[in-house]
């Protein structure tokens, strides 16, 4: 049960904590009291890559592996959706917003953000925002993605900065100059970075 390279986490509605365990190619589930409560192994499933981030949407967990984006049932780990050609490095979910994935540029595909509907099993994203250069709204070296309590998404990319995105995917502000690894915001729009 030891974690080997925890890379991302999210909390389920029932209080369970899900942690992406890169080195062991699995998602570890912890009960609300902190004890280990189960494991979802990616090795042996149809999901390529190692888990980099997780996002809980209802009774399912979305997993970003750097090679694909996959949707699995939390209890049992059955794969219920897989998005090949989506080299997701970060993923987040919020009620009413669907699932958003930060996608690393690969081949001819530009780095950007893709959104999917809750329970979507395959197919094209509901929306996609990409960009080739570095300015507000342009993405490079995507590292983390999360929803703030203010209803906006916060994207951490390179150069070290945090970009704020509206529900329509429009980047309307950025903070540059900090070596940020993750960001979030409260309901008043105050941004917190680590």
Short mmCIF file of N, CA, C and O in Angstrom, two decimals, residues 76-152:
data_model
loop_
_atom_site.label_atom_id
_atom_site.label_comp_id
_atom_site.label_asym_id
_atom_site.label_seq_id
_atom_site.Cartn_x
_atom_site.Cartn_y
_atom_site.Cartn_z
N UNK A 76 -14.69 -0.60 -8.12
CA UNK A 76 -14.44 -1.69 -9.04
C UNK A 76 -13.48 -1.34 -10.17
O UNK A 76 -12.83 -2.21 -10.72
N UNK A 77 -13.39 -0.08 -10.55
CA UNK A 77 -12.41 0.34 -11.55
C UNK A 77 -12.73 0.00 -12.99
O UNK A 77 -11.88 0.12 -13.86
N UNK A 78 -13.99 -0.41 -13.27
CA UNK A 78 -14.36 -0.74 -14.65
C UNK A 78 -14.25 0.51 -15.53
O UNK A 78 -14.73 1.57 -15.19
N UNK A 79 -13.60 0.36 -16.70
CA UNK A 79 -13.44 1.47 -17.64
C UNK A 79 -14.79 1.72 -18.32
O UNK A 79 -15.37 0.82 -18.91
N UNK A 80 -15.30 2.95 -18.22
CA UNK A 80 -16.58 3.31 -18.83
C UNK A 80 -16.43 4.33 -19.94
O UNK A 80 -17.41 4.68 -20.59
N UNK A 81 -15.23 4.81 -20.16
CA UNK A 81 -14.98 5.76 -21.24
C UNK A 81 -13.49 5.93 -21.44
O UNK A 81 -12.71 5.82 -20.50
N UNK A 82 -13.10 6.13 -22.70
CA UNK A 82 -11.68 6.30 -23.01
C UNK A 82 -11.55 7.24 -24.18
O UNK A 82 -12.26 7.10 -25.18
N UNK A 83 -10.65 8.21 -24.05
CA UNK A 83 -10.44 9.22 -25.08
C UNK A 83 -8.99 9.16 -25.54
O UNK A 83 -8.11 9.80 -24.96
N UNK A 84 -8.73 8.35 -26.55
CA UNK A 84 -7.40 8.27 -27.12
C UNK A 84 -7.14 9.56 -27.89
O UNK A 84 -8.07 10.23 -28.32
N UNK A 85 -5.90 9.90 -28.08
CA UNK A 85 -5.59 11.14 -28.78
C UNK A 85 -5.80 12.36 -27.91
O UNK A 85 -5.82 13.48 -28.38
N UNK A 86 -6.01 12.14 -26.61
CA UNK A 86 -6.14 13.22 -25.64
C UNK A 86 -5.03 13.05 -24.62
O UNK A 86 -5.22 12.42 -23.58
N UNK A 87 -3.82 13.57 -24.92
CA UNK A 87 -2.71 13.41 -23.98
C UNK A 87 -2.88 14.32 -22.76
O UNK A 87 -2.16 15.30 -22.57
N UNK A 88 -3.86 13.99 -21.92
CA UNK A 88 -4.21 14.82 -20.76
C UNK A 88 -3.15 14.71 -19.68
O UNK A 88 -2.72 13.62 -19.33
N UNK A 89 -2.75 15.85 -19.15
CA UNK A 89 -1.79 15.89 -18.04
C UNK A 89 -2.45 16.33 -16.75
O UNK A 89 -1.89 16.16 -15.67
N UNK A 90 -3.65 16.91 -16.84
CA UNK A 90 -4.41 17.32 -15.66
C UNK A 90 -5.88 17.25 -16.00
O UNK A 90 -6.27 17.41 -17.16
N UNK A 91 -6.72 17.01 -14.99
CA UNK A 91 -8.16 16.91 -15.21
C UNK A 91 -8.88 17.44 -13.97
O UNK A 91 -8.37 17.33 -12.86
N UNK A 92 -10.03 18.06 -14.19
CA UNK A 92 -10.84 18.57 -13.09
C UNK A 92 -12.31 18.45 -13.47
O UNK A 92 -12.65 18.38 -14.65
N UNK A 93 -13.17 18.39 -12.47
CA UNK A 93 -14.61 18.27 -12.72
C UNK A 93 -15.35 19.14 -11.72
O UNK A 93 -14.90 19.33 -10.59
N UNK A 94 -16.49 19.67 -12.14
CA UNK A 94 -17.34 20.47 -11.25
C UNK A 94 -18.78 20.33 -11.71
O UNK A 94 -19.06 20.26 -12.91
N UNK A 95 -19.69 20.29 -10.76
CA UNK A 95 -21.11 20.18 -11.08
C UNK A 95 -21.51 21.32 -12.00
O UNK A 95 -21.18 22.48 -11.75
N UNK A 96 -22.19 20.98 -13.07
CA UNK A 96 -22.66 21.97 -14.01
C UNK A 96 -21.62 22.44 -15.01
O UNK A 96 -21.94 23.12 -15.98
N UNK A 97 -20.35 22.07 -14.81
CA UNK A 97 -19.28 22.48 -15.72
C UNK A 97 -18.76 21.32 -16.55
O UNK A 97 -18.03 21.53 -17.50
N UNK A 98 -19.09 20.10 -16.19
CA UNK A 98 -18.56 18.94 -16.89
C UNK A 98 -17.15 18.64 -16.44
O UNK A 98 -16.74 18.97 -15.34
N UNK A 99 -16.39 18.02 -17.32
CA UNK A 99 -15.02 17.63 -17.03
C UNK A 99 -14.10 18.39 -17.97
O UNK A 99 -14.34 18.43 -19.18
N UNK A 100 -13.06 19.00 -17.44
CA UNK A 100 -12.09 19.75 -18.23
C UNK A 100 -10.75 19.05 -18.12
O UNK A 100 -10.34 18.62 -17.04
N UNK A 101 -10.04 18.93 -19.23
CA UNK A 101 -8.72 18.30 -19.24
C UNK A 101 -7.70 19.25 -19.85
O UNK A 101 -7.95 19.85 -20.90
N UNK A 102 -6.55 19.39 -19.20
CA UNK A 102 -5.42 20.13 -19.76
C UNK A 102 -4.65 19.14 -20.61
O UNK A 102 -4.27 18.06 -20.15
N UNK A 103 -4.46 19.49 -21.89
CA UNK A 103 -3.86 18.56 -22.85
C UNK A 103 -2.51 19.09 -23.30
O UNK A 103 -2.40 20.24 -23.74
N UNK A 104 -1.49 18.25 -23.19
CA UNK A 104 -0.16 18.62 -23.65
C UNK A 104 -0.12 18.56 -25.17
O UNK A 104 -0.78 17.72 -25.77
N UNK A 105 0.63 19.44 -25.78
CA UNK A 105 0.79 19.40 -27.23
C UNK A 105 1.50 18.12 -27.62
O UNK A 105 2.46 17.71 -27.00
N UNK A 106 1.02 17.47 -28.65
CA UNK A 106 1.63 16.23 -29.13
C UNK A 106 1.48 16.17 -30.65
O UNK A 106 0.38 16.37 -31.16
N UNK A 107 2.57 15.92 -31.34
CA UNK A 107 2.50 15.88 -32.80
C UNK A 107 2.05 17.23 -33.33
O UNK A 107 2.62 18.26 -32.99
N UNK A 108 1.00 17.23 -34.12
CA UNK A 108 0.48 18.48 -34.67
C UNK A 108 -0.57 19.12 -33.77
O UNK A 108 -1.00 20.24 -34.03
N UNK A 109 -0.99 18.43 -32.72
CA UNK A 109 -2.00 18.98 -31.83
C UNK A 109 -1.37 20.01 -30.90
O UNK A 109 -0.31 19.79 -30.33
N UNK A 110 -2.03 21.15 -30.75
CA UNK A 110 -1.54 22.20 -29.86
C UNK A 110 -1.99 21.93 -28.43
O UNK A 110 -3.00 21.27 -28.20
N UNK A 111 -1.22 22.45 -27.48
CA UNK A 111 -1.60 22.36 -26.08
C UNK A 111 -2.88 23.16 -25.87
O UNK A 111 -3.14 24.13 -26.58
N UNK A 112 -3.68 22.75 -24.90
CA UNK A 112 -4.90 23.49 -24.64
C UNK A 112 -5.78 22.82 -23.61
O UNK A 112 -5.32 21.98 -22.84
N UNK A 113 -7.03 23.20 -23.61
CA UNK A 113 -8.01 22.67 -22.68
C UNK A 113 -9.18 22.10 -23.47
O UNK A 113 -9.65 22.72 -24.43
N UNK A 114 -9.64 20.91 -23.09
CA UNK A 114 -10.79 20.28 -23.73
C UNK A 114 -11.84 20.01 -22.65
O UNK A 114 -11.49 19.67 -21.52
N UNK A 115 -13.10 20.17 -22.99
CA UNK A 115 -14.17 19.87 -22.05
C UNK A 115 -14.99 18.69 -22.55
O UNK A 115 -15.16 18.51 -23.76
N UNK A 116 -15.49 17.91 -21.61
CA UNK A 116 -16.32 16.75 -21.91
C UNK A 116 -17.56 16.81 -21.03
O UNK A 116 -17.52 17.34 -19.92
N UNK A 117 -18.63 16.21 -21.50
CA UNK A 117 -19.86 16.14 -20.71
C UNK A 117 -19.73 15.04 -19.65
O UNK A 117 -19.04 14.05 -19.86
N UNK A 118 -20.40 15.24 -18.52
CA UNK A 118 -20.47 14.16 -17.53
C UNK A 118 -21.01 12.92 -18.22
O UNK A 118 -21.91 13.00 -19.05
N UNK A 119 -20.45 11.79 -17.91
CA UNK A 119 -20.88 10.47 -18.43
C UNK A 119 -20.55 10.26 -19.92
O UNK A 119 -20.94 9.26 -20.49
N UNK A 120 -19.86 11.20 -20.56
CA UNK A 120 -19.47 10.99 -21.96
C UNK A 120 -18.49 9.82 -22.01
O UNK A 120 -17.57 9.74 -21.21
N UNK A 121 -18.70 8.89 -22.95
CA UNK A 121 -17.88 7.68 -23.00
C UNK A 121 -16.80 7.73 -24.07
O UNK A 121 -15.78 7.07 -23.96
N UNK A 122 -17.01 8.48 -25.13
CA UNK A 122 -16.03 8.56 -26.20
C UNK A 122 -16.39 9.75 -27.09
O UNK A 122 -17.37 10.44 -26.84
N UNK A 123 -15.62 9.92 -28.13
CA UNK A 123 -15.95 10.96 -29.10
C UNK A 123 -15.21 12.26 -28.90
O UNK A 123 -14.26 12.35 -28.13
N UNK A 124 -15.66 13.25 -29.61
CA UNK A 124 -15.02 14.56 -29.60
C UNK A 124 -15.37 15.33 -28.33
O UNK A 124 -16.43 15.15 -27.76
N UNK A 125 -14.48 16.24 -27.92
CA UNK A 125 -14.80 17.06 -26.76
C UNK A 125 -15.97 17.99 -27.06
O UNK A 125 -16.23 18.33 -28.21
N UNK A 126 -16.69 18.40 -26.01
CA UNK A 126 -17.79 19.34 -26.17
C UNK A 126 -17.27 20.70 -26.59
O UNK A 126 -17.93 21.44 -27.33
N UNK A 127 -16.06 21.05 -26.14
CA UNK A 127 -15.41 22.30 -26.54
C UNK A 127 -13.90 22.11 -26.43
O UNK A 127 -13.42 21.23 -25.72
N UNK A 128 -13.15 22.94 -27.14
CA UNK A 128 -11.70 22.84 -27.13
C UNK A 128 -11.10 24.22 -27.35
O UNK A 128 -11.55 24.97 -28.20
N UNK A 129 -10.09 24.54 -26.53
CA UNK A 129 -9.37 25.79 -26.69
C UNK A 129 -7.89 25.47 -26.77
O UNK A 129 -7.34 24.85 -25.88
N UNK A 130 -7.24 25.88 -27.83
CA UNK A 130 -5.81 25.66 -28.01
C UNK A 130 -5.15 26.95 -28.44
O UNK A 130 -5.81 27.88 -28.89
N UNK A 131 -3.83 26.98 -28.31
CA UNK A 131 -3.10 28.16 -28.74
C UNK A 131 -1.63 27.85 -28.96
O UNK A 131 -1.06 27.01 -28.28
N UNK A 132 -0.99 28.54 -29.92
CA UNK A 132 0.39 28.26 -30.25
C UNK A 132 1.42 29.16 -29.58
O UNK A 132 2.60 28.90 -29.63
N UNK A 133 1.02 30.27 -28.95
CA UNK A 133 1.97 31.25 -28.43
C UNK A 133 1.76 31.54 -26.95
O UNK A 133 0.85 31.01 -26.34
N UNK A 134 2.59 32.41 -26.39
CA UNK A 134 2.51 32.74 -24.97
C UNK A 134 1.93 34.13 -24.75
O UNK A 134 2.61 35.12 -24.90
N UNK A 135 0.70 34.22 -24.41
CA UNK A 135 0.01 35.45 -24.01
C UNK A 135 -1.20 35.02 -23.22
O UNK A 135 -1.49 33.83 -23.13
N UNK A 136 -1.94 35.96 -22.65
CA UNK A 136 -3.15 35.58 -21.93
C UNK A 136 -4.03 34.79 -22.88
O UNK A 136 -4.30 35.23 -24.00
N UNK A 137 -4.47 33.63 -22.47
CA UNK A 137 -5.32 32.79 -23.30
C UNK A 137 -4.55 31.84 -24.19
O UNK A 137 -5.15 31.02 -24.88
N UNK A 138 -3.24 31.91 -24.19
CA UNK A 138 -2.42 30.99 -24.97
C UNK A 138 -1.72 30.05 -24.00
O UNK A 138 -1.27 30.47 -22.94
N UNK A 139 -1.63 28.78 -24.36
CA UNK A 139 -1.20 27.76 -23.41
C UNK A 139 0.12 27.12 -23.83
O UNK A 139 0.34 26.84 -24.99
N UNK A 140 0.98 26.83 -22.84
CA UNK A 140 2.25 26.15 -23.11
C UNK A 140 2.67 25.42 -21.84
O UNK A 140 2.58 25.97 -20.75
N UNK A 141 3.16 24.21 -21.96
CA UNK A 141 3.67 23.46 -20.83
C UNK A 141 2.65 23.29 -19.72
O UNK A 141 2.93 23.59 -18.56
N UNK A 142 1.46 22.82 -20.06
CA UNK A 142 0.38 22.71 -19.08
C UNK A 142 0.76 21.79 -17.93
O UNK A 142 1.30 20.72 -18.13
N UNK A 143 0.45 22.23 -16.70
CA UNK A 143 0.84 21.48 -15.52
C UNK A 143 -0.31 21.11 -14.60
O UNK A 143 -0.32 20.04 -14.03
N UNK A 144 -1.26 22.01 -14.40
CA UNK A 144 -2.36 21.73 -13.47
C UNK A 144 -3.61 22.49 -13.91
O UNK A 144 -3.51 23.51 -14.59
N UNK A 145 -4.76 21.98 -13.51
CA UNK A 145 -6.04 22.58 -13.87
C UNK A 145 -7.01 22.31 -12.74
O UNK A 145 -7.06 21.21 -12.21
N UNK A 146 -7.76 23.32 -12.34
CA UNK A 146 -8.73 23.13 -11.28
C UNK A 146 -9.85 24.15 -11.36
O UNK A 146 -9.70 25.19 -11.99
N UNK A 147 -11.00 23.83 -10.75
CA UNK A 147 -12.12 24.76 -10.66
C UNK A 147 -12.07 25.44 -9.31
O UNK A 147 -11.90 24.79 -8.29
N UNK A 148 -12.28 26.75 -9.31
CA UNK A 148 -12.39 27.49 -8.07
C UNK A 148 -13.84 27.58 -7.64
O UNK A 148 -14.75 27.36 -8.44
N UNK A 149 -14.06 27.92 -6.38
CA UNK A 149 -15.42 28.08 -5.87
C UNK A 149 -16.12 29.26 -6.53
O UNK A 149 -17.33 29.42 -6.41
N UNK A 150 -15.37 30.08 -7.27
CA UNK A 150 -15.94 31.23 -7.98
C UNK A 150 -16.51 30.84 -9.34
O UNK A 150 -16.97 31.69 -10.09
N UNK A 151 -16.47 29.53 -9.70
CA UNK A 151 -17.04 29.06 -10.96
C UNK A 151 -16.11 29.19 -12.16
O UNK A 151 -16.51 28.93 -13.28
N UNK A 152 -14.87 29.56 -11.93
CA UNK A 152 -13.90 29.69 -13.02
C UNK A 152 -12.86 28.57 -12.93
O UNK A 152 -12.63 28.01 -11.87
#
